Tab-separated table of C-alpha atoms in Angstrom:
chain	number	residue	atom	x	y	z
A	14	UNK	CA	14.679	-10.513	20.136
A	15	UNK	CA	15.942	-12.244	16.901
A	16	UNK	CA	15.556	-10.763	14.023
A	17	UNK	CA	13.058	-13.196	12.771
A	18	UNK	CA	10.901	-12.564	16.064
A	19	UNK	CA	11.129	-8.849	14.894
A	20	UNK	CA	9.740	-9.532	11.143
A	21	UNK	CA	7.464	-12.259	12.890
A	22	UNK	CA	5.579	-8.996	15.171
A	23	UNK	CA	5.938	-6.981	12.101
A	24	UNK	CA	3.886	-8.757	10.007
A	25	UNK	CA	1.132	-8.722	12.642
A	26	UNK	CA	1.307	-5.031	12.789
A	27	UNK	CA	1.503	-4.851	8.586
A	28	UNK	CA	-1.971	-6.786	9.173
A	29	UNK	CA	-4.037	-4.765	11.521
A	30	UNK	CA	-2.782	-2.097	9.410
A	31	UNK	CA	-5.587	-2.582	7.248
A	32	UNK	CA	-7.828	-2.412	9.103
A	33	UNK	CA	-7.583	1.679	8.727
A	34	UNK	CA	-8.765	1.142	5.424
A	35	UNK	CA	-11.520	-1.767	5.625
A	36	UNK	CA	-15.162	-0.043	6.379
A	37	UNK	CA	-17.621	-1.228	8.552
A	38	UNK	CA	-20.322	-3.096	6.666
A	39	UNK	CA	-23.279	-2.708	8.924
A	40	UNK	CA	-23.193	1.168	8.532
A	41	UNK	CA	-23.307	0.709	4.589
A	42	UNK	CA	-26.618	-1.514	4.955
A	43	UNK	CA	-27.980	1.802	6.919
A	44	UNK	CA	-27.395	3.632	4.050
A	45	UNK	CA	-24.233	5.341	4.961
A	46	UNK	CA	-22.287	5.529	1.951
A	47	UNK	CA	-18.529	6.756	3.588
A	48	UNK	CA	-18.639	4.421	7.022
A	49	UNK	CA	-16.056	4.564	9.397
A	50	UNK	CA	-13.069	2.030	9.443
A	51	UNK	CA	-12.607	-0.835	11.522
A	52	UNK	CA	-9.841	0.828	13.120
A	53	UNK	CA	-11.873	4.490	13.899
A	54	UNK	CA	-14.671	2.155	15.915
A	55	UNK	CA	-11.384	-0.090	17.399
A	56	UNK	CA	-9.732	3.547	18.690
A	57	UNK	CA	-12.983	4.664	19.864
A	58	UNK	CA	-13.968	1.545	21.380
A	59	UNK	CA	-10.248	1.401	23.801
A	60	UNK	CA	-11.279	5.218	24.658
A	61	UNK	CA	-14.587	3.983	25.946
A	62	UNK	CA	-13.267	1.171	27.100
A	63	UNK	CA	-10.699	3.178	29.138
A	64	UNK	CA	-13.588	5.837	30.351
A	65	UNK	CA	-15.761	2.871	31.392
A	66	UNK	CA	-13.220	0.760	33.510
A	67	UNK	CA	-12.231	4.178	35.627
A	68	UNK	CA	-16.353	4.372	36.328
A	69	UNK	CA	-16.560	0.569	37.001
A	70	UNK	CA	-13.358	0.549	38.846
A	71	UNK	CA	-12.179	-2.409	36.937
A	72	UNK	CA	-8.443	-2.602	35.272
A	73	UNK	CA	-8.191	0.319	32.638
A	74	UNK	CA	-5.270	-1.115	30.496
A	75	UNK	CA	-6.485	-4.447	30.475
A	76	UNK	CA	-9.819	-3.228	28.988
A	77	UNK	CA	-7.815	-0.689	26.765
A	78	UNK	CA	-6.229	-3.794	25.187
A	79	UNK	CA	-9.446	-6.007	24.838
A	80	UNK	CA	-10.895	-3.400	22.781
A	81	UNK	CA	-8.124	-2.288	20.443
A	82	UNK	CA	-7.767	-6.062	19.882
A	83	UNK	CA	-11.693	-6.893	19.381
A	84	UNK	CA	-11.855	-6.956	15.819
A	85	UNK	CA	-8.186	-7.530	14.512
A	86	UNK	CA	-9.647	-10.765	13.031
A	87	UNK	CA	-11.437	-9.021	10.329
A	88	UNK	CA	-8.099	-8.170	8.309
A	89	UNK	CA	-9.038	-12.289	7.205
A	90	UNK	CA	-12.714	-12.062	7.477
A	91	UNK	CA	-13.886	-9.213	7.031
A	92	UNK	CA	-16.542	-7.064	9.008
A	93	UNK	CA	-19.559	-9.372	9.009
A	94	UNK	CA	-22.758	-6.849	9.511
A	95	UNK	CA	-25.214	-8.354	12.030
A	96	UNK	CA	-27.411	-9.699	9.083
A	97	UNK	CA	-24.423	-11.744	7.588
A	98	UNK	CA	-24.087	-13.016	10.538
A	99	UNK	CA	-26.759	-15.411	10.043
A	100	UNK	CA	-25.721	-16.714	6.753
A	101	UNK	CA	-22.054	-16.653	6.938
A	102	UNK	CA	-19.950	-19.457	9.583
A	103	UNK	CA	-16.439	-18.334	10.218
A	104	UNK	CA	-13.705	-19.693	12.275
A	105	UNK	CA	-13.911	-18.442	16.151
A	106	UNK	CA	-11.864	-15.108	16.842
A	107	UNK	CA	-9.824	-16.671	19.039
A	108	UNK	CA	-8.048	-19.139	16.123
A	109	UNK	CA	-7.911	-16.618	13.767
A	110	UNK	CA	-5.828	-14.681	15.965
A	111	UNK	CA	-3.542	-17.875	16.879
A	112	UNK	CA	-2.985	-17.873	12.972
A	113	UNK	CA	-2.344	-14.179	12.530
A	114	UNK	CA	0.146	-13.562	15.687
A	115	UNK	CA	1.933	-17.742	14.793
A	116	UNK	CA	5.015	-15.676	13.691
A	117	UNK	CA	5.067	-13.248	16.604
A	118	UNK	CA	7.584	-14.211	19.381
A	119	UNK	CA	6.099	-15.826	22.059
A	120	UNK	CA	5.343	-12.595	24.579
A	121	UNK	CA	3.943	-10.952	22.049
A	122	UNK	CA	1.484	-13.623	20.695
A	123	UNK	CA	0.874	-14.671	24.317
A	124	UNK	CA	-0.399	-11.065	25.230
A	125	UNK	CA	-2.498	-10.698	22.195
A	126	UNK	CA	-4.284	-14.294	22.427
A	127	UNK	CA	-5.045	-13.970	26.425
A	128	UNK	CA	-6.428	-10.616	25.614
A	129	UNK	CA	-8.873	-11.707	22.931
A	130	UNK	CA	-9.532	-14.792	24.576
A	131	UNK	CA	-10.773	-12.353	27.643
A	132	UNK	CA	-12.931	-11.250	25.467
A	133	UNK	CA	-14.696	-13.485	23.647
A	134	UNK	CA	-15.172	-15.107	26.922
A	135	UNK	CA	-17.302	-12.059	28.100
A	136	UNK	CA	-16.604	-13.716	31.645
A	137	UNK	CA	-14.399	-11.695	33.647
A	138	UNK	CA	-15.116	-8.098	35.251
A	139	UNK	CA	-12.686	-6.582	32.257
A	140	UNK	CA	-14.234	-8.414	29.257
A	141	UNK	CA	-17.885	-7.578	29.941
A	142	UNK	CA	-16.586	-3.454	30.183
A	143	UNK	CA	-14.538	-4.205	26.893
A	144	UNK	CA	-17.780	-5.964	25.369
A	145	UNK	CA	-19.778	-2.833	27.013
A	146	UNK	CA	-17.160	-0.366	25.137
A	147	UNK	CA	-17.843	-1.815	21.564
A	148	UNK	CA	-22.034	-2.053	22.305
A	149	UNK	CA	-21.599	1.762	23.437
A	150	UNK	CA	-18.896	2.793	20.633
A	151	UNK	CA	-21.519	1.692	17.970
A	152	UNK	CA	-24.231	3.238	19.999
A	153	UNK	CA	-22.491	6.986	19.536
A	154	UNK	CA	-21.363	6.253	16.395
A	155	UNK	CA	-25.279	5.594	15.244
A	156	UNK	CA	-26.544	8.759	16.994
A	157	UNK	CA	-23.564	11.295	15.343
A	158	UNK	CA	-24.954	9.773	12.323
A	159	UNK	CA	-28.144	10.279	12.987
A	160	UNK	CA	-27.560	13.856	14.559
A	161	UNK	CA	-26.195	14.128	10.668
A	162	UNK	CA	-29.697	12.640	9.073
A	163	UNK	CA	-29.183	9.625	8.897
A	164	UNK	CA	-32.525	8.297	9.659
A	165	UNK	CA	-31.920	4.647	9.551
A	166	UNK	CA	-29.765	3.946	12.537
A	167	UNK	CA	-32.241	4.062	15.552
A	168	UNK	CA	-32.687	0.113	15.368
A	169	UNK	CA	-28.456	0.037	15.978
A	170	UNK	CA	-29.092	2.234	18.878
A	171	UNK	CA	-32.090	0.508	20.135
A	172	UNK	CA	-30.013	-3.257	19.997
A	173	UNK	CA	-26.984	-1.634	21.430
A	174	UNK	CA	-28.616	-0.050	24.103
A	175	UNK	CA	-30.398	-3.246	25.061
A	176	UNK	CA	-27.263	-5.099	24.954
A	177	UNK	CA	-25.031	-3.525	27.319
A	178	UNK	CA	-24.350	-5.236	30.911
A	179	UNK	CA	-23.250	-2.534	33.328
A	180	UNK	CA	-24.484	0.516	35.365
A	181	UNK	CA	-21.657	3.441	33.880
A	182	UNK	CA	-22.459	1.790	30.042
A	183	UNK	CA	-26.224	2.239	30.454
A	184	UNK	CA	-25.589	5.535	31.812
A	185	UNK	CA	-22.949	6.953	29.214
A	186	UNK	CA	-26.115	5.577	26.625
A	187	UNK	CA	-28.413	7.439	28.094
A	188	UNK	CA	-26.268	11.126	28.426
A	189	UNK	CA	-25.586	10.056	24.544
A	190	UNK	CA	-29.092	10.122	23.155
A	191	UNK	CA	-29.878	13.198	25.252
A	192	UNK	CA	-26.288	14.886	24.584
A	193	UNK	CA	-25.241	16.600	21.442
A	194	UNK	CA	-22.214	15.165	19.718
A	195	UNK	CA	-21.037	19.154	19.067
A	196	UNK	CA	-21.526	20.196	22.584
A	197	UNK	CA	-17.393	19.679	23.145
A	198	UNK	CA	-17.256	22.512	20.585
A	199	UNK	CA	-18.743	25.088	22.571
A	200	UNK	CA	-18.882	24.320	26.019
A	201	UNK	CA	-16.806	26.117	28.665
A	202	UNK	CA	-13.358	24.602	29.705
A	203	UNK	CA	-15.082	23.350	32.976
A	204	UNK	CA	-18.660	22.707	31.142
């Protein structure tokens, strides 16, 4: 690696860097006035994404990666809430992440665009767990918040809940919103 493919794959990571700071806007619409950052729901999302592949038997890492790299895109657009959605067009995920890994070498940038590509597909056994892990992140993150009350955030778990595709998502959703986000604390080591 040249060291101009090296400042090329660091300026990618500089990028998504940000996204530990940028807040999810749909949250602050609910009322939430501290949201969690697009990178929280991104680490979240690859753990679910990880949990959800072992249950559907479907490649783990693969879906790891989908999900970490689901919403890189908003270090240039920003995290469009659902509403904005219908007023705003942007460019497709898939060419905003040509333009942000151009610079990368050519592994790297090829690994990052087949992954999102995967995803925004939604086509392939991987993708639609990946697209399951973000549905179900949000999903949790709405009922923590509303465990906290937050009374505003049953409509994001209603539309989430609706939304996912497979058997181990729409049972994780339902052990969710009859589970208490706490119960880790004091449970038993084999509870």
């Amino acid at each position: 690696m040249t060291e101009t493919d090296a400042a090329g794959a660091m300026r990618f990571i500089f990028e998504v860097g940000m996204l530990k700071r940028a807040k999810r806007t749909g949250w602050w619409i609910a009322g939430i006035s501290e949201p969690e950052s697009i990178a929280d729901h991104s680490f979240r999302t690859a753990i679910t994404g990880t949990v959800l592949a072992a249950m559907e038997g479907v490649d783990a890492a693969r879906v790891a990666l989908m999900c970490v790299l689901h919403d890189t895109q908003e270090t240039r657009v920003g995290d469009i809430s659902r509403i904005g959605k219908r007023y705003v067009q942007t460019t497709d995920n898939t060419s905003v992440t040509a333009d942000q890994v151009a610079a990368c070498p050519p592994p790297v940038a090829d690994t990052i665009t087949s992954a999102v590509a995967e995803y925004e597909a939604g086509i392939t056994p991987e993708a639609i767990v990946a697209r399951d892990a973000d549905k179900l992140e949000c999903l949790v993150q709405a009922i923590e918040y509303q465990r906290q009350g937050v009374t505003t955030v049953q409509s994001w778990i209603d539309n989430c809940r609706a939304a996912l595709k497979t058997d181990s998502a729409h049972r994780l959703a339902d052990a969710a919103i009859a589970g208490d986000p706490v119960a880790w604390l004091i449970a038993g080591p084999h509870d």
